[in-house]
Amino acid sequence: MSANPALVTLHGLLDRLEEAVEEETAALSQRRPLDFEEINRRKSRSLLELTRAIRSLPEALDGALPARLASLRGKLLENQDMLSIHLSAAQEIAAILGREMGEADSDGTYSFAQVTRHASR
C-alpha cells in the first residue's frame, strides 16, 4: 500500500519548516550572522504551504504526524525563546544609544529626562 500523496507532501513541508527554524535557532544561539529577511521568507512560505496542505489531508492521518507536530512545536518554542532574548537585547541597546545621543546633543540647558518627559505628554 503506497503512502497518501497529501501526507507525503505534508511531511516534506514539515521537514523544510523544521530546517528553517533549526537554522535560525542555531544561528541565534551561536551568535552567527543570519539573513533574517531570507529566513523569514522561508518560514512564511513554509507556513503558507503547510496551511494549504492541511486542507487537502485525508480524514485518516498517519500515526507519525502527531509526533512530528509535537517536535515542530518544541522547535518553534525554542526559536521563540531565542528570538525574544535577541529582541530584548536589541531594545536595550537602542534605549542606551537613544539616551547617549540625547545627552550628547544636549547643551546642558535641559536634561534628556526632562525633554523626553515633556515630549511624552
XYZ file of C-alpha atoms in Angstrom:
121
model
C 0.000 0.000 0.000
C 1.517 3.336 -1.055
C 1.534 6.436 1.099
C -1.073 9.117 0.554
C 0.439 11.895 -1.617
C -1.037 14.603 0.631
C 0.707 13.074 3.657
C 3.999 12.756 1.773
C 3.724 16.434 0.809
C 2.884 17.407 4.383
C 5.904 15.580 5.799
C 8.143 17.300 3.209
C 6.747 20.671 4.220
C 7.342 19.891 7.886
C 10.939 18.949 7.038
C 11.554 22.300 5.316
C 9.904 24.303 8.092
C 11.858 22.472 10.800
C 15.079 23.038 8.855
C 14.460 26.805 8.647
C 13.527 27.061 12.325
C 16.520 24.973 13.414
C 18.867 27.051 11.256
C 17.600 30.304 12.762
C 17.695 28.988 16.331
C 21.241 27.645 15.919
C 22.492 30.898 14.385
C 20.947 32.932 17.198
C 22.251 30.682 19.958
C 25.751 30.621 18.429
C 25.675 34.359 17.660
C 26.330 33.734 13.972
C 25.218 36.204 11.279
C 21.843 35.390 9.794
C 19.889 36.767 6.860
C 16.650 37.443 8.733
C 14.838 38.504 5.559
C 15.658 35.188 3.878
C 14.836 33.049 6.921
C 11.526 34.872 7.420
C 10.688 34.369 3.747
C 11.396 30.637 4.068
C 9.352 30.282 7.261
C 6.441 32.304 5.868
C 6.389 30.321 2.647
C 6.544 27.047 4.574
C 3.687 28.092 6.854
C 1.557 29.140 3.874
C 2.237 25.846 2.099
C 1.551 23.956 5.325
C -1.814 25.680 5.720
C -2.745 24.759 2.151
C -1.545 21.164 2.559
C -3.561 20.657 5.742
C -6.743 21.476 3.826
C -6.131 18.550 1.487
C -5.403 15.960 4.176
C -7.472 12.808 4.317
C -9.651 12.022 7.327
C -7.292 9.274 8.494
C -3.839 10.581 9.259
C -0.717 8.533 9.678
C 0.472 7.763 13.192
C 3.732 9.680 12.780
C 2.032 13.033 12.244
C 1.200 13.870 15.897
C 4.805 13.196 16.916
C 6.112 15.340 14.036
C 3.807 18.192 15.012
C 4.848 17.913 18.670
C 8.503 18.025 17.604
C 7.853 21.077 15.439
C 6.037 22.779 18.307
C 9.030 22.239 20.591
C 11.394 23.660 17.997
C 9.135 26.669 17.462
C 9.027 27.343 21.218
C 12.827 27.171 21.423
C 13.054 29.503 18.427
C 10.588 31.901 20.045
C 12.712 31.988 23.215
C 15.879 32.780 21.254
C 14.138 35.492 19.233
C 12.748 37.005 22.426
C 16.216 37.154 24.001
C 17.673 38.838 20.924
C 14.780 41.279 20.630
C 15.164 42.285 24.287
C 18.883 42.830 23.780
C 18.268 44.949 20.677
C 15.701 47.046 22.574
C 18.149 47.605 25.428
C 20.887 48.661 23.019
C 18.508 51.025 21.207
C 17.482 52.595 24.529
C 21.124 53.073 25.565
C 22.018 54.599 22.210
C 18.972 56.867 22.370
C 19.937 58.116 25.813
C 23.551 58.658 24.788
C 22.565 60.526 21.640
C 20.180 62.712 23.608
C 22.796 63.512 26.190
C 25.428 64.234 23.522
C 23.067 66.626 21.702
C 22.104 68.440 24.884
C 23.818 71.729 25.659
C 23.092 71.243 29.334
C 20.110 73.609 29.421
C 17.667 70.760 29.752
C 18.319 67.233 30.844
C 17.432 64.442 28.455
C 14.974 63.063 31.002
C 13.120 66.411 31.109
C 12.960 66.599 27.331
C 11.647 63.059 26.958
C 9.165 63.558 29.785
C 7.895 66.754 28.161
C 7.666 65.076 24.732
C 5.600 62.192 26.072
C 2.855 64.491 27.414
